């Protein structure tokens, strides 16, 4: 039917999207709020206008009848795949027939019956459902293309809407299996052979050719490449969707309903959930697995740990040459004398690495906190991989943090190391540091962060244009993928990398709207920084090709997990919806009900760091973590920068403890958030199966092993049924006339 065929957007839609973009970013630096309905009781259409709107559209008896019939057919349904077509099955049927549902104790369900379409007319309801359906199709397409994750349940609903058969896909991310006992994590003996391919960057994207002659004939290998035109069309569609009145009304009301429904569920079933957990032997919050899904390597230790290490290094290495100042070599003792310091006199206060009141809304001041005692020399010595001692101190600190995690046993971390794109030598140098110092811990998975600071490098003339930065970031990785034998250290390092992150201050305003007319990366020669969307598009476009190539070679693939929605325009969250497997922060979702609802429907994981936000952008009590958790968005807790925000040795437990106290979280809430963190992270399939249960990839209560996760089956059933109910509403709205 024409409704289900995705069409390209016409010029009218494109110009509307441009107007929406302009309204989103105008006065961005001075305006506090982007959207008018942060206040709970305000609805996008005022009550009076809405009443008139409804009366006008509901005048004819026929329409009234049609709507009554439509809404009464909405029952809770879950997808059941059949050979001919994917059909939806009532929850009662599933409960009575599924053996896996028998593990869910009886609980009280909230059910709504009668004539209700979330405050929009039948016509508007159909428009809303079409829009949400297409938005989910867009995300599904970009996730599958790039070998990232899209949940099965929405896929089953999308196929049911299209009247097609849903088939389980085996195309998903590939992670390096855990190191076996006695195996060396740095071994280079089993590296694949050289493919002899030729690579060339064209319009900011790496193209792969069989050989140089094929490159001259412009015949690239058969790998998926991103179409800029299609991407911009999809982006414009989403821009228009999040600005449409009826869609905003619908999403706003559904989210309010989700929040209220959870509160009623808790009121009715809290004691039953607690009973389930009490009857679960050996497992409690302390010994269920939790992952710090967002932490920066340069600040992964707390301030006391850093201070202790500085003092210890001075005791052991006072006469060691550790610093090169303009050709003059300094010992550690001379370096401290030059800074007029003695380590013995240092305290955590004089170290001054903690973010305080002065850093609120001041990202520039926050960045200065990376310099212990305000001295960049100490940062270079203790927190960098490239210096006179080849990053030895930094490696030792990280290994100590890893050792603490191993002692704690149930905590894992995903630290970010930086690749700036200033030079092509950064990758081999970082890989050499990683291998030489054997920076490995079974409780750590590594990620690469790319700071968005092209403007800094361009102004100092380190780079001629933006494409050079992209080349420096991606070409070495492609070379190591094609010919691992010639790049042994880098190939080993890449085995331990699970994803890419994009980082910087999001509140910096660019003003450039990414579109088909945007300058190509080679033409971007100005000193102005490209927009957030521009950065994300070109990172995603290269990761897309890279993942498909690595998957073909049987190598691990990478997830794209940018910082997003900490500040800045809503377009950041929209671009991440299209390109990112999961995001860090997501605070600005509270300003857009449509995006928030889409993040819920697609269950996009969000790593939230309320303590970090409290020092930088948003006071703790106003953090939307609790709100998101209640509505059913997939949130996890992370520390961001323990050096700047935390006081104790176990920073992640500190984060959980404070959230539990401030938001009055139950044990079940905390274990659910911990389970989300394991699902979100880059741990291998084998590790996740061990930590969460063999069926962890199933959605709903079937995928939960309470003996490992300590999450009540009642909670899992509630989450799954609520999710299916919302997806089923869209399916009902798109039923053929």
XYZ file of C-alpha atoms in Angstrom:
737
model
C 0.000 0.000 0.000
C 1.211 3.548 -0.645
C 1.280 4.266 3.107
C 4.052 1.735 3.672
C 6.271 2.755 0.783
C 8.982 5.114 1.979
C 9.247 8.075 -0.370
C 11.876 10.737 -0.767
C 11.079 14.088 0.766
C 10.019 16.853 -1.550
C 11.368 20.394 -1.527
C 8.527 21.618 0.711
C 9.523 19.121 3.405
C 13.176 20.097 3.052
C 12.466 23.804 3.468
C 10.222 23.014 6.462
C 13.090 21.027 8.021
C 15.418 23.996 7.475
C 12.947 26.299 9.251
C 12.727 23.835 12.158
C 16.532 23.685 12.351
C 16.765 27.490 12.335
C 14.225 27.779 15.140
C 16.041 25.093 17.165
C 19.438 26.788 17.069
C 18.585 30.500 17.077
C 19.796 32.358 20.175
C 21.195 29.067 21.374
C 23.807 30.578 23.627
C 21.388 32.812 25.488
C 18.274 30.664 25.626
C 17.901 28.210 28.506
C 15.156 26.005 27.095
C 14.550 24.886 23.539
C 11.054 23.565 24.040
C 8.141 25.093 25.960
C 6.856 21.981 27.699
C 9.426 21.046 30.279
C 6.709 22.011 32.779
C 4.645 18.939 33.464
C 1.115 20.222 32.979
C 1.605 22.116 29.742
C 0.473 20.320 26.613
C 1.585 21.425 23.116
C -2.017 22.381 22.240
C -3.740 24.249 25.041
C -6.813 22.548 26.481
C -9.321 25.000 24.995
C -7.853 24.847 21.488
C -7.637 21.124 21.748
C -11.292 20.764 22.715
C -12.370 22.824 19.698
C -9.971 20.867 17.476
C -11.484 17.567 18.644
C -15.135 18.714 18.277
C -14.427 19.972 14.755
C -12.911 16.681 13.637
C -15.309 14.393 15.486
C -18.524 15.948 14.156
C -19.631 13.146 11.856
C -21.117 10.042 13.462
C -19.276 7.823 11.006
C -15.837 9.064 12.103
C -16.862 8.669 15.727
C -17.941 5.085 15.094
C -14.734 4.310 13.207
C -12.588 5.658 16.014
C -14.502 3.740 18.705
C -14.076 0.532 16.751
C -10.365 1.212 16.178
C -9.541 1.988 19.786
C -11.463 -0.935 21.232
C -9.364 -3.353 19.191
C -6.184 -2.206 20.923
C -5.280 -5.001 23.273
C -1.844 -5.826 24.582
C -0.126 -7.902 21.918
C 3.287 -9.416 21.459
C 4.822 -10.415 18.124
C 4.779 -14.065 17.084
C 6.780 -14.986 13.970
C 5.040 -17.412 11.610
C 6.085 -18.798 8.254
C 3.701 -16.742 6.161
C 3.450 -13.517 8.135
C 4.443 -12.019 11.471
C 1.274 -11.788 13.549
C 0.489 -10.159 16.883
C -0.763 -12.361 19.706
C -2.684 -11.295 22.849
C -0.667 -11.386 26.077
C -3.094 -13.875 27.715
C -2.360 -16.336 24.903
C 1.403 -15.881 25.374
C 1.193 -16.323 29.162
C -0.823 -19.532 28.824
C 1.290 -21.081 26.030
C 4.891 -19.935 26.583
C 6.876 -22.178 28.961
C 9.335 -19.329 29.585
C 6.529 -17.086 30.866
C 5.863 -19.636 33.622
C 8.847 -18.206 35.534
C 6.911 -14.943 36.037
C 4.887 -14.925 39.278
C 1.317 -13.607 39.109
C 1.193 -9.830 39.421
C -1.339 -7.050 39.028
C -1.443 -5.492 35.564
C -2.631 -2.009 34.653
C -5.091 -2.175 31.754
C -6.928 0.661 30.022
C -10.038 -0.028 27.968
C -12.393 2.196 26.011
C -12.238 5.014 23.517
C -8.878 6.802 23.775
C -6.253 7.900 21.265
C -3.851 9.976 23.371
C -5.614 13.266 22.759
C -5.422 13.333 18.962
C -8.088 12.796 16.318
C -8.329 9.651 14.174
C -6.756 11.465 11.212
C -3.938 12.818 13.373
C -3.475 9.414 15.016
C -2.865 7.860 11.594
C -0.384 10.621 10.652
C 1.439 10.138 13.976
C 1.652 6.361 13.538
C 2.949 6.714 9.964
C 5.641 9.111 11.190
C 6.737 6.932 14.128
C 6.724 3.823 11.916
C 8.962 5.487 9.355
C 11.288 6.869 12.052
C 11.810 3.350 13.448
C 12.421 2.018 9.906
C 15.096 4.703 9.429
C 16.943 3.682 12.609
C 16.618 -0.018 11.793
C 18.144 0.594 8.340
C 21.168 2.558 9.620
C 21.858 0.126 12.483
C 21.739 -2.968 10.261
C 23.866 -1.360 7.523
C 26.620 -0.518 10.005
C 26.615 -3.872 11.874
C 25.202 -2.281 15.021
C 22.219 -3.309 17.169
C 18.464 -2.898 16.708
C 16.148 -4.809 19.079
C 14.101 -7.738 17.779
C 10.707 -6.723 19.177
C 10.300 -3.450 17.190
C 11.610 -5.307 14.103
C 8.843 -7.882 14.543
C 6.229 -5.126 14.784
C 7.615 -3.372 11.694
C 7.372 -6.634 9.718
C 3.829 -7.249 11.031
C 2.835 -3.732 9.871
C 4.299 -4.484 6.430
C 2.579 -7.892 6.332
C 5.925 -9.649 5.976
C 7.699 -12.497 7.720
C 10.184 -11.549 10.428
C 13.413 -13.530 10.300
C 16.019 -13.414 13.034
C 19.153 -11.748 11.669
C 22.640 -12.950 12.518
C 24.148 -9.631 11.419
C 25.240 -7.954 14.619
C 28.396 -6.555 16.182
C 31.380 -8.900 16.527
C 33.315 -8.685 19.797
C 36.672 -10.241 20.648
C 36.056 -13.337 22.825
C 37.498 -13.243 26.358
C 41.136 -14.233 26.844
C 41.361 -17.881 27.926
C 43.545 -19.041 30.812
C 47.166 -19.188 29.736
C 46.504 -17.200 26.557
C 48.472 -13.999 25.910
C 46.130 -11.043 25.203
C 48.920 -9.477 23.104
C 49.765 -12.477 20.883
C 50.379 -11.738 17.195
C 50.673 -15.288 15.846
C 47.131 -15.646 14.489
C 46.844 -12.463 12.406
C 45.116 -12.830 8.993
C 46.977 -12.470 5.685
C 47.362 -9.302 3.595
C 44.431 -8.735 1.196
C 46.469 -6.374 -0.983
C 43.578 -3.925 -1.303
C 44.100 -0.278 -2.239
C 42.390 2.423 -0.163
C 41.598 6.000 -1.016
C 39.610 8.691 0.766
C 36.979 10.341 -1.401
C 34.653 13.080 -0.110
C 35.594 12.248 3.490
C 34.871 8.498 3.224
C 37.411 5.684 2.775
C 36.791 3.687 -0.422
C 38.303 0.219 -0.876
C 39.543 -1.106 -4.232
C 40.907 -4.504 -5.274
C 44.118 -2.824 -6.464
C 45.445 0.508 -7.735
C 44.160 -0.157 -11.269
C 40.619 -0.660 -9.917
C 40.948 2.683 -8.103
C 41.880 4.388 -11.376
C 38.850 2.780 -13.039
C 36.749 3.861 -10.033
C 35.536 0.318 -9.291
C 35.333 0.003 -5.489
C 34.789 -3.332 -3.702
C 31.213 -4.401 -3.054
C 30.788 -2.834 0.385
C 27.909 -0.611 1.551
C 28.631 3.120 1.218
C 26.447 5.811 2.721
C 24.393 8.018 0.390
C 24.551 11.649 1.500
C 21.278 12.467 -0.323
C 19.341 9.635 1.344
C 20.828 10.471 4.746
C 19.836 14.145 4.469
C 16.337 13.163 3.272
C 15.902 10.896 6.298
C 17.276 13.574 8.613
C 14.894 16.193 7.188
C 11.976 13.809 7.646
C 12.889 13.340 11.326
C 13.411 17.090 11.794
C 9.921 17.730 10.440
C 8.463 14.889 12.543
C 9.758 16.179 15.886
C 8.251 19.612 15.149
C 4.745 18.418 14.166
C 2.021 19.451 16.635
C -0.018 16.220 16.687
C 3.130 14.084 17.028
C 4.344 16.237 19.933
C 0.931 15.983 21.615
C 0.765 12.227 21.152
C 4.343 11.575 22.350
C 3.931 13.941 25.317
C 0.786 12.168 26.480
C 2.150 8.657 25.918
C 5.247 9.524 27.986
C 3.079 10.931 30.771
C 1.048 7.744 30.660
C 4.216 5.581 30.850
C 5.395 7.516 33.896
C 2.030 7.196 35.678
C 1.703 3.533 34.716
C 5.071 2.706 36.302
C 4.094 4.471 39.517
C 0.854 2.447 39.671
C 2.813 -0.744 38.878
C 5.205 -0.009 41.747
C 2.356 0.713 44.128
C 0.650 -2.589 43.224
C 3.650 -4.898 42.832
C 6.575 -3.522 44.826
C 6.186 -6.077 47.622
C 5.901 -8.937 45.110
C 9.125 -7.780 43.395
C 10.918 -7.594 46.759
C 9.635 -11.090 47.608
C 11.115 -12.426 44.350
C 14.503 -10.904 45.169
C 14.461 -12.192 48.766
C 13.854 -15.716 47.486
C 16.813 -15.449 45.092
C 19.836 -17.129 46.771
C 23.426 -15.799 46.654
C 22.568 -12.754 44.521
C 22.148 -9.149 45.668
C 22.989 -5.680 44.338
C 26.646 -5.985 45.392
C 27.355 -9.153 43.432
C 25.432 -8.541 40.227
C 27.585 -7.309 37.329
C 27.689 -3.601 36.573
C 29.671 -1.740 33.918
C 30.893 1.851 33.971
C 29.679 2.551 30.432
C 31.162 6.054 30.150
C 34.531 6.887 31.692
C 37.599 8.717 30.363
C 40.965 7.004 30.816
C 42.731 10.293 31.684
C 40.449 10.700 34.723
C 39.637 7.088 35.616
C 41.391 7.254 38.999
C 40.095 9.259 41.964
C 42.027 12.276 43.271
C 43.423 10.416 46.303
C 44.740 7.615 44.056
C 46.501 10.154 41.813
C 48.000 11.976 44.800
C 49.230 8.710 46.308
C 50.798 7.716 42.983
C 52.559 11.100 42.576
C 54.082 10.784 46.069
C 55.092 7.168 45.485
C 56.732 7.957 42.125
C 58.722 10.761 43.792
C 59.993 8.383 46.485
C 61.085 5.799 43.911
C 62.097 7.909 40.881
C 63.305 11.284 42.244
C 66.540 11.165 40.218
C 65.068 9.666 37.054
C 64.953 11.839 33.919
C 61.229 12.198 33.268
C 60.715 15.475 31.427
C 62.049 17.171 28.332
C 61.715 20.958 28.558
C 62.808 22.591 25.281
C 65.685 20.164 24.837
C 66.680 20.321 28.513
C 66.199 17.066 30.396
C 64.814 17.270 33.930
C 64.685 14.668 36.678
C 61.479 14.294 38.683
C 63.088 16.192 41.574
C 64.159 19.076 39.288
C 60.684 19.205 37.721
C 59.041 19.658 41.123
C 61.660 22.260 42.099
C 60.916 24.171 38.894
C 57.230 24.161 39.855
C 58.114 25.257 43.425
C 56.444 22.139 44.810
C 57.317 19.225 47.029
C 55.131 16.109 46.741
C 55.180 15.704 50.530
C 53.292 19.003 50.892
C 50.642 18.131 48.304
C 47.056 17.485 49.423
C 43.935 16.656 47.437
C 42.965 20.323 47.777
C 46.244 21.676 46.417
C 46.112 19.040 43.656
C 42.927 20.892 42.609
C 41.575 18.374 40.114
C 38.026 18.319 41.493
C 35.251 20.154 39.667
C 33.410 22.534 41.977
C 30.887 25.351 41.834
C 33.172 27.377 39.575
C 32.852 24.828 36.754
C 29.031 24.950 36.495
C 28.171 26.017 32.918
C 31.927 26.588 32.363
C 33.304 23.706 30.293
C 36.481 25.713 29.643
C 37.234 25.890 33.376
C 36.380 22.197 33.743
C 39.000 21.232 31.130
C 41.646 23.095 33.147
C 40.950 20.696 36.027
C 42.790 17.997 34.066
C 46.030 19.781 35.092
C 47.106 18.705 38.610
C 48.072 21.772 40.702
C 47.223 23.770 37.569
C 50.503 22.544 36.024
C 50.285 21.141 32.507
C 53.732 19.572 33.093
C 52.238 17.171 35.656
C 49.377 16.345 33.309
C 51.895 15.560 30.544
C 53.906 13.369 32.893
C 51.162 11.441 34.694
C 48.111 11.486 32.394
C 49.514 11.252 28.851
C 50.656 8.337 26.683
C 53.330 10.350 24.839
C 56.124 11.874 26.941
C 59.787 11.383 27.906
C 58.982 8.113 29.724
C 56.628 6.831 26.970
C 53.522 7.109 29.121
C 54.785 4.661 31.747
C 53.189 6.439 34.730
C 49.814 6.723 32.996
C 49.899 3.009 32.090
C 50.773 2.081 35.680
C 47.892 4.156 37.105
C 45.424 2.552 34.667
C 46.690 -0.938 35.520
C 46.204 -0.134 39.223
C 42.607 0.951 38.490
C 42.133 -2.296 36.517
C 43.543 -4.289 39.425
C 41.073 -2.600 41.820
C 38.224 -3.560 39.466
C 39.440 -7.169 39.373
C 39.532 -7.205 43.191
C 35.958 -5.900 43.271
C 35.163 -8.707 40.730
C 31.664 -7.529 39.771
C 32.605 -4.111 38.351
C 33.804 -3.404 34.807
C 34.774 -0.184 32.997
C 35.009 1.095 29.419
C 37.718 3.793 29.449
C 38.147 6.139 26.453
C 41.593 6.838 24.961
C 41.991 9.821 22.624
C 42.810 9.886 18.911
C 42.848 13.524 17.789
C 43.348 13.197 14.030
C 46.233 15.669 14.062
C 48.687 13.134 12.631
C 48.587 9.627 11.140
C 51.251 8.557 13.673
C 48.829 8.765 16.625
C 47.444 5.246 16.102
C 50.803 3.401 15.934
C 52.089 5.387 18.947
C 48.989 4.626 21.044
C 49.104 0.946 20.020
C 52.798 0.795 20.914
C 52.062 2.295 24.371
C 49.252 -0.243 24.902
C 51.409 -3.228 23.895
C 54.713 -2.187 25.496
C 53.149 -1.506 28.899
C 50.716 -4.438 28.539
C 47.754 -2.298 29.552
C 45.264 -5.139 29.817
C 42.630 -6.042 32.377
C 39.785 -8.555 31.949
C 37.527 -5.996 33.667
C 38.231 -3.242 31.121
C 37.040 -2.803 27.540
C 38.645 0.032 25.572
C 37.091 2.731 23.418
C 38.520 5.484 21.198
C 37.268 9.030 21.659
C 37.713 11.653 18.942
C 37.577 15.224 20.295
C 35.797 17.650 17.947
C 38.627 20.205 17.892
C 39.398 20.580 14.174
C 39.191 24.385 14.613
C 42.121 24.321 17.084
C 44.350 22.309 14.715
C 43.354 24.372 11.669
C 44.055 27.703 13.386
C 47.570 26.456 14.247
C 47.983 25.208 10.668
C 48.467 21.572 11.684
C 45.817 20.518 9.132
C 45.025 21.905 5.644
C 41.344 20.812 5.673
C 38.857 18.609 7.530
C 39.440 15.592 5.251
C 43.035 15.342 6.507
C 41.711 14.918 10.054
C 39.345 12.146 8.900
C 42.247 10.504 7.035
C 44.423 10.522 10.159
C 41.597 8.996 12.212
C 40.451 6.222 9.852
C 43.096 5.339 7.227
C 45.530 3.673 9.724
C 42.665 1.462 10.992
C 41.737 0.426 7.445
C 45.395 -0.322 6.664
C 45.718 -2.521 9.759
C 42.470 -4.301 8.824
C 43.628 -5.017 5.251
C 47.218 -5.943 6.156
C 47.458 -6.911 9.860
C 50.902 -8.527 9.397
C 52.502 -5.146 8.646
C 50.702 -3.429 11.550
C 50.993 -6.048 14.287
C 50.806 -3.782 17.330
C 47.877 -1.809 15.946
C 46.029 -5.018 14.995
C 46.392 -6.357 18.544
C 45.263 -3.004 19.975
C 42.177 -2.950 17.700
C 41.179 -6.386 19.034
C 40.671 -4.757 22.434
C 38.740 -1.732 21.082
C 34.942 -2.032 21.149
C 33.788 1.347 19.866
C 34.256 4.987 18.891
C 33.093 8.027 20.836
C 32.834 11.672 19.758
C 33.566 14.181 22.543
C 33.652 17.920 23.216
C 31.587 20.723 24.695
C 28.193 20.384 22.989
C 27.086 23.850 24.063
C 29.562 25.369 21.557
C 27.309 26.608 18.771
C 28.173 25.944 15.117
C 25.161 27.357 13.234
C 25.938 25.278 10.148
C 23.009 23.149 8.971
C 24.272 19.894 7.506
C 22.725 19.321 4.070
C 23.605 18.160 0.544
C 25.060 21.618 -0.165
C 27.469 21.459 2.802
C 31.135 21.782 1.774
C 32.865 18.424 1.281
C 35.537 17.694 3.929
C 38.338 18.615 1.483
C 36.632 21.980 0.874
C 36.254 22.640 4.612
C 39.365 24.785 4.919
C 38.006 27.542 7.173
C 39.051 27.834 10.811
C 35.424 27.372 11.865
C 34.539 24.046 13.466
C 32.062 21.851 11.520
C 28.720 21.165 13.181
C 28.026 18.202 15.461
C 25.967 16.510 12.703
C 28.801 17.002 10.171
C 31.259 15.258 12.513
C 28.849 12.400 13.273
C 27.919 11.830 9.625
C 31.541 11.373 8.513
C 32.474 9.256 11.530
C 29.449 7.008 10.955
C 30.082 6.800 7.167
C 33.619 5.492 7.769
C 32.655 3.143 10.633
C 29.965 1.692 8.318
C 32.544 0.669 5.678
C 35.110 -0.382 8.296
C 32.660 -2.657 10.164
C 31.529 -4.421 7.004
C 35.141 -4.998 5.935
C 36.172 -6.283 9.396
C 33.132 -8.549 9.607
C 34.087 -10.108 6.256
C 37.574 -10.756 7.663
C 36.231 -12.327 10.877
C 37.588 -9.431 12.958
C 35.810 -7.595 15.770
C 33.626 -4.625 14.763
C 33.070 -1.254 16.461
C 30.012 0.426 17.961
C 29.470 4.172 17.555
C 28.745 5.600 21.019
C 29.026 9.409 21.000
C 28.520 11.890 23.817
C 25.154 13.361 22.944
C 22.442 15.560 24.434
C 24.533 16.879 27.345
C 23.856 20.397 26.026
C 23.334 22.091 22.651
C 20.616 21.648 20.014
C 18.101 18.821 19.672
C 19.580 18.018 16.249
C 22.433 16.265 18.116
C 20.013 13.687 19.540
C 18.300 13.347 16.176
C 21.587 12.557 14.382
C 22.532 10.069 17.109
C 19.112 8.393 16.694
C 20.141 7.658 13.103
C 23.814 6.769 13.583
C 24.648 5.753 17.175
C 24.300 2.333 18.778
C 24.001 4.092 22.143
C 24.816 7.475 23.663
C 26.268 9.105 26.781
C 24.263 11.767 28.702
C 20.985 12.336 26.776
C 19.816 15.114 29.141
C 18.178 17.131 26.356
C 15.726 14.318 25.622
C 13.559 15.919 28.299
C 13.129 18.877 25.929
C 11.731 16.831 23.035
C 8.856 14.444 23.762
C 8.997 12.975 20.241
C 12.701 12.085 20.411
C 12.310 10.805 23.965
C 9.441 8.550 22.842
C 11.490 7.310 19.858
C 14.461 6.529 22.140
C 12.013 4.530 24.284
C 10.473 2.647 21.331
C 13.913 1.742 19.917
C 15.313 1.075 23.441
C 18.470 3.072 22.690
C 20.802 2.704 25.697
C 21.763 5.947 27.462
C 24.751 6.128 29.838
C 23.868 8.822 32.375
C 26.281 10.521 34.788
C 24.252 12.637 37.239
C 27.276 13.540 39.414
C 29.172 14.837 36.377
C 26.119 16.780 35.163
C 25.717 18.236 38.665
C 29.115 19.947 38.372
C 28.722 21.059 34.762
C 25.228 21.437 33.346
C 22.360 20.373 35.616
C 21.900 20.154 39.374
C 21.418 16.632 40.690
C 17.789 16.848 41.819
C 16.718 18.020 38.343
C 18.464 15.159 36.538
C 16.001 13.241 34.330
C 17.526 9.841 35.221
C 14.606 8.808 37.464
C 12.023 10.101 34.979
C 13.657 8.188 32.094
C 13.968 5.026 34.196
C 10.307 5.120 35.230
C 9.127 5.599 31.644
C 11.165 2.597 30.537
C 14.020 4.200 28.594
C 17.128 2.026 28.750
C 19.379 3.937 31.153
C 22.633 2.934 32.819
C 24.778 4.759 35.381
C 28.365 5.825 34.693
C 31.028 7.953 36.381
C 32.424 10.039 33.458
C 35.487 11.387 35.345
C 36.130 9.922 38.826
C 39.194 12.175 39.221
C 36.946 15.233 39.065
C 33.664 14.128 40.594
C 34.143 11.221 43.020
C 35.630 10.743 46.479
C 35.827 6.999 47.064
C 37.896 4.131 45.670
C 34.805 2.511 44.110
C 33.535 5.421 42.008
C 30.817 3.396 40.259
C 29.366 2.181 43.572
C 29.455 5.799 44.768
C 27.424 6.787 41.692
C 24.830 4.059 42.381
C 24.691 4.855 46.107
C 24.009 8.571 45.591
C 21.380 7.891 42.901
C 19.694 5.345 45.187
C 19.534 7.858 48.048
C 18.456 10.921 46.064
C 15.924 9.143 43.825
C 14.864 6.526 46.434
C 15.617 3.641 44.068
C 14.688 0.110 45.142
C 17.103 -2.834 44.889
C 15.166 -3.989 41.827
C 15.635 -0.545 40.190
C 19.382 -0.612 40.827
C 19.799 -4.171 39.544
C 17.756 -3.294 36.442
C 20.052 -0.319 35.750
C 23.105 -2.571 36.316
C 21.676 -5.163 33.880
C 21.118 -2.378 31.315
C 24.785 -1.376 31.670
C 25.940 -4.912 30.775
C 23.611 -5.020 27.749
C 24.821 -1.590 26.606
C 28.554 -2.231 26.931
C 31.080 -3.798 24.575
C 31.640 -7.016 26.539
C 31.717 -10.147 24.372
C 28.762 -12.498 23.852
C 30.458 -15.133 26.036
C 30.895 -12.691 28.941
C 27.333 -11.378 28.702
C 25.955 -14.936 28.637
C 27.990 -15.675 31.778
C 26.913 -12.487 33.593
C 23.243 -12.273 32.496
C 22.266 -15.817 31.494
C 22.361 -17.838 28.261
C 19.166 -16.269 26.858
C 20.158 -12.629 27.466
C 19.498 -11.720 23.798
C 15.806 -12.590 24.159
C 13.653 -9.617 25.101
C 11.248 -9.688 28.041
C 11.200 -12.165 30.961
C 12.568 -14.950 28.690
C 15.861 -13.066 28.452
C 16.302 -12.589 32.189
C 18.007 -15.044 34.528
C 17.112 -13.754 37.986
C 19.815 -15.995 39.508
C 22.445 -13.870 37.754
C 20.863 -10.406 37.375
C 18.746 -10.105 40.551
C 16.062 -8.322 38.487
C 12.542 -9.506 39.368
C 10.708 -11.374 36.586
C 7.630 -9.274 37.412
C 9.627 -6.139 36.514
C 10.866 -7.702 33.261
C 7.339 -8.781 32.281
C 5.984 -5.299 33.077
C 8.683 -3.616 30.943
C 8.166 -5.963 28.003
C 4.367 -5.779 28.027
C 4.430 -1.976 28.288
C 6.879 -1.748 25.375
C 4.752 -4.101 23.260
C 1.619 -2.095 24.106
C 3.179 1.125 22.773
C 4.456 -0.585 19.605
C 1.055 -2.207 19.119
C -0.624 1.223 19.195
C 1.430 2.165 16.118
C 0.484 -1.113 14.407
C -3.213 -0.439 15.144
C -2.953 3.087 13.758
C -1.600 1.703 10.482
C -4.169 -1.047 9.948
C -5.493 -0.947 6.388
C -8.729 0.985 6.019
